[in-house]
Tab-separated table of C-alpha atoms in Angstrom:
chain	number	residue	atom	x	y	z
A	380	THR	CA	-8.878	-5.840	-0.392
A	381	ILE	CA	-11.940	-4.852	1.590
A	382	PRO	CA	-12.169	-6.418	5.095
A	383	PRO	CA	-15.438	-7.912	6.446
A	384	ASP	CA	-16.221	-4.962	8.767
A	385	PHE	CA	-15.527	-2.214	6.199
A	386	THR	CA	-17.402	1.086	6.454
A	387	LYS	CA	-15.128	3.734	4.868
A	388	LEU	CA	-11.648	4.434	3.448
A	389	ALA	CA	-9.278	6.572	5.485
A	390	ILE	CA	-7.714	9.380	3.446
A	391	PRO	CA	-3.924	8.919	3.388
A	392	SER	CA	-1.909	11.572	5.219
A	393	ASP	CA	0.400	12.166	2.213
A	394	LEU	CA	-2.471	12.866	-0.214
A	395	LEU	CA	-2.046	15.999	-2.323
A	396	GLU	CA	-4.688	15.349	-4.968
A	397	LEU	CA	-6.996	12.446	-5.717
A	398	ILE	CA	-6.707	11.097	-9.259
A	399	ALA	CA	-9.270	8.293	-9.131
A	400	VAL	CA	-10.987	5.650	-7.013
A	401	MET	CA	-11.130	2.426	-9.044
A	402	VAL	CA	-12.676	-0.998	-8.521
A	403	ASP	CA	-11.715	-4.554	-9.436
A	404	ALA	CA	-15.251	-5.930	-9.120
A	405	ASP	CA	-14.524	-9.535	-10.106
A	406	ALA	CA	-11.105	-9.966	-8.376
A	407	ASP	CA	-9.318	-10.749	-11.654
A	408	GLY	CA	-6.628	-8.115	-11.071
A	409	ILE	CA	-8.048	-5.769	-13.701
A	410	LEU	CA	-9.561	-2.484	-12.592
A	411	GLU	CA	-12.902	-2.467	-14.396
A	412	TYR	CA	-14.082	1.066	-13.741
A	413	GLN	CA	-13.611	4.335	-11.929
A	414	LEU	CA	-16.016	5.511	-9.228
A	415	ARG	CA	-17.910	8.751	-9.817
A	416	LYS	CA	-17.764	11.535	-7.244
A	417	SER	CA	-21.263	12.197	-5.921
A	418	SER	CA	-23.053	14.020	-3.132
A	419	LEU	CA	-23.039	12.683	0.415
A	420	THR	CA	-26.803	12.088	0.223
A	421	GLU	CA	-26.499	9.897	-2.883
A	422	VAL	CA	-23.566	7.888	-1.539
A	423	VAL	CA	-25.181	7.285	1.861
A	424	ARG	CA	-28.405	6.187	0.128
A	425	ASP	CA	-26.430	3.802	-2.143
A	426	SER	CA	-24.346	2.483	0.752
A	427	GLN	CA	-27.507	0.801	2.073
A	428	ILE	CA	-27.808	-1.383	-1.064
A	429	PRO	CA	-26.364	-4.843	-0.329
A	430	GLY	CA	-24.582	-7.130	-2.784
A	431	GLN	CA	-23.586	-4.587	-5.415
A	432	ALA	CA	-20.170	-3.248	-6.370
A	433	PRO	CA	-19.595	0.427	-5.512
A	434	ARG	CA	-20.324	3.066	-8.186
A	435	ARG	CA	-19.875	6.358	-6.290
A	436	TYR	CA	-17.752	7.958	-3.605
A	437	THR	CA	-17.696	11.131	-1.539
A	438	ARG	CA	-15.497	12.636	1.116
A	439	GLN	CA	-16.716	12.954	4.672
A	440	GLY	CA	-14.137	14.405	7.050
A	441	GLY	CA	-10.968	12.300	6.911
A	442	SER	CA	-12.566	9.441	4.985
A	443	TRP	CA	-14.101	8.469	1.672
A	444	ILE	CA	-17.459	6.708	1.727
A	445	LEU	CA	-18.331	4.332	-1.107
A	446	GLY	CA	-21.793	3.524	-2.349
A	447	PRO	CA	-22.903	0.830	-2.521
A	448	THR	CA	-20.576	-0.381	0.220
A	449	PRO	CA	-18.158	-2.928	-1.252
A	450	GLY	CA	-18.300	-6.485	0.004
A	451	ALA	CA	-15.553	-8.306	1.881
A	452	GLY	CA	-12.836	-9.346	-0.539
A	453	ASP	CA	-13.619	-6.660	-3.148
A	454	LYS	CA	-10.610	-4.712	-4.368
A	455	VAL	CA	-10.556	-0.899	-4.390
A	456	LEU	CA	-7.583	1.162	-5.566
A	457	ILE	CA	-7.023	4.780	-4.551
A	458	HIS	CA	-4.886	6.513	-7.196
A	459	TYR	CA	-3.476	9.845	-6.013
A	460	TYR	CA	-0.647	12.342	-6.086
A	461	ALA	CA	1.393	12.027	-2.919
A	462	GLU	CA	3.489	14.488	-0.981
A	463	PHE	CA	7.245	13.849	-0.990
A	464	ALA	CA	8.735	12.405	2.174
A	465	ALA	CA	10.415	15.008	4.391
A	466	LEU	CA	14.196	15.284	4.344
A	467	THR	CA	15.360	15.737	7.930
A	468	GLU	CA	18.520	13.628	8.213
A	469	ASP	CA	21.697	13.693	6.090
A	470	THR	CA	20.937	10.199	4.771
A	471	ASP	CA	17.228	10.789	3.982
A	472	THR	CA	16.008	10.525	0.407
A	473	ASN	CA	12.717	10.812	-1.457
A	474	THR	CA	11.354	10.323	-4.960
A	475	ALA	CA	12.374	13.811	-6.107
A	476	LEU	CA	15.995	13.105	-5.203
A	477	LYS	CA	15.913	9.710	-6.904
A	478	VAL	CA	14.301	10.955	-10.121
A	479	ALA	CA	15.511	14.546	-10.440
A	480	TRP	CA	18.397	15.130	-8.045
A	481	ASP	CA	19.805	17.763	-10.412
A	482	ALA	CA	16.586	19.808	-10.315
A	483	VAL	CA	16.643	19.732	-6.512
A	484	MET	CA	20.324	20.752	-6.471
A	485	TYR	CA	19.937	23.663	-8.916
A	486	GLY	CA	16.778	24.846	-7.162
A	487	ALA	CA	18.679	24.863	-3.867
A	488	LEU	CA	21.621	26.673	-5.493
A	489	ALA	CA	19.298	29.340	-6.887
A	490	ALA	CA	17.798	29.851	-3.418
A	491	ALA	CA	21.260	30.031	-1.835
A	492	TYR	CA	22.560	32.521	-4.412
A	493	SER	CA	19.430	34.615	-3.902
A	494	TYR	CA	20.061	34.654	-0.155
A	495	LEU	CA	23.702	35.634	-0.767
A	496	LYS	CA	22.571	38.319	-3.267
A	497	ASP	CA	24.800	36.747	-5.954
A	498	VAL	CA	22.706	37.824	-8.954
A	499	GLU	CA	24.943	36.377	-11.696
A	500	ASN	CA	25.197	32.868	-10.217
A	501	ARG	CA	21.525	32.917	-9.204
A	502	ALA	CA	20.472	33.604	-12.786
A	503	GLU	CA	22.630	30.740	-14.071
A	504	ALA	CA	21.310	28.292	-11.449
A	505	GLU	CA	17.702	29.360	-12.125
A	506	ALA	CA	18.163	28.915	-15.881
A	507	THR	CA	19.579	25.409	-15.383
A	508	TYR	CA	16.796	24.526	-12.933
A	509	THR	CA	14.151	25.792	-15.378
A	510	GLN	CA	15.655	23.792	-18.257
A	511	ILE	CA	15.746	20.581	-16.186
A	512	THR	CA	12.146	20.948	-14.974
A	513	GLN	CA	10.906	21.766	-18.485
A	514	ASN	CA	12.627	18.623	-19.814
A	515	LEU	CA	11.030	16.548	-17.044
A	516	GLN	CA	7.603	17.989	-17.898
A	517	LYS	CA	8.101	17.222	-21.607
A	518	MET	CA	9.009	13.610	-20.764
A	519	ALA	CA	5.975	13.277	-18.479
A	520	ASP	CA	3.679	14.751	-21.144
A	521	ALA	CA	5.096	12.421	-23.806
A	522	ASP	CA	4.611	9.386	-21.538
A	523	GLU	CA	1.029	10.373	-20.775
A	524	LEU	CA	0.160	10.968	-24.421
A	525	ALA	CA	1.791	7.701	-25.509
A	526	ALA	CA	0.230	5.754	-22.607
A	527	ASP	CA	3.727	4.675	-21.580
A	528	ALA	CA	3.496	5.734	-17.960
A	529	VAL	CA	4.076	2.597	-15.922
A	530	MET	CA	4.424	4.010	-12.404
A	531	ALA	CA	1.640	5.478	-10.339
A	532	PRO	CA	1.291	6.106	-6.617
A	533	ALA	CA	-1.427	3.847	-5.343
A	534	LEU	CA	-2.929	2.783	-2.073
A	535	ARG	CA	-4.485	-0.561	-1.252
A	536	LEU	CA	-6.409	-1.436	1.867
A	537	ASP	CA	-4.773	-4.341	3.675
A	538	THR	CA	-6.916	-7.118	5.061
A	539	ASP	CA	-6.545	-5.762	8.589
A	540	GLY	CA	-7.965	-2.367	7.575
A	541	GLU	CA	-4.639	-0.522	7.796
A	542	TRP	CA	-2.965	1.390	4.986
């Protein structure tokens, strides 16, 4: 939800790749359309137009600028690929470990066997890792083609302007 003093969207620190910037123009909970990436000149020009829903965006430094500038209460969704959380403590976890712990384990085994120069076990661990990741990719492709994907990383602007 866009706050009253909104000027730009901060780019999240875990962003790997932007998928889309989408708008719920009538606050019905349905994202009506996706913003089009445009030049800074076009977006700045459009940002001066009052009372219209945004149609474009561009990146400027660590922020995205929207044009026209959305009004207070408008809803904007940033859909993006995020970086996995770091694993620094024994009890830490992240999405990769929750979804594909076996891929992480066999990838680590392959790296360890490579370090130990254990060619036979490395080849076996790499083959298992490759099979697991290929199966994951096939499932992801099937979900995308069938429009069954129900999870997506997303970012919403809180009313106080913080992510």
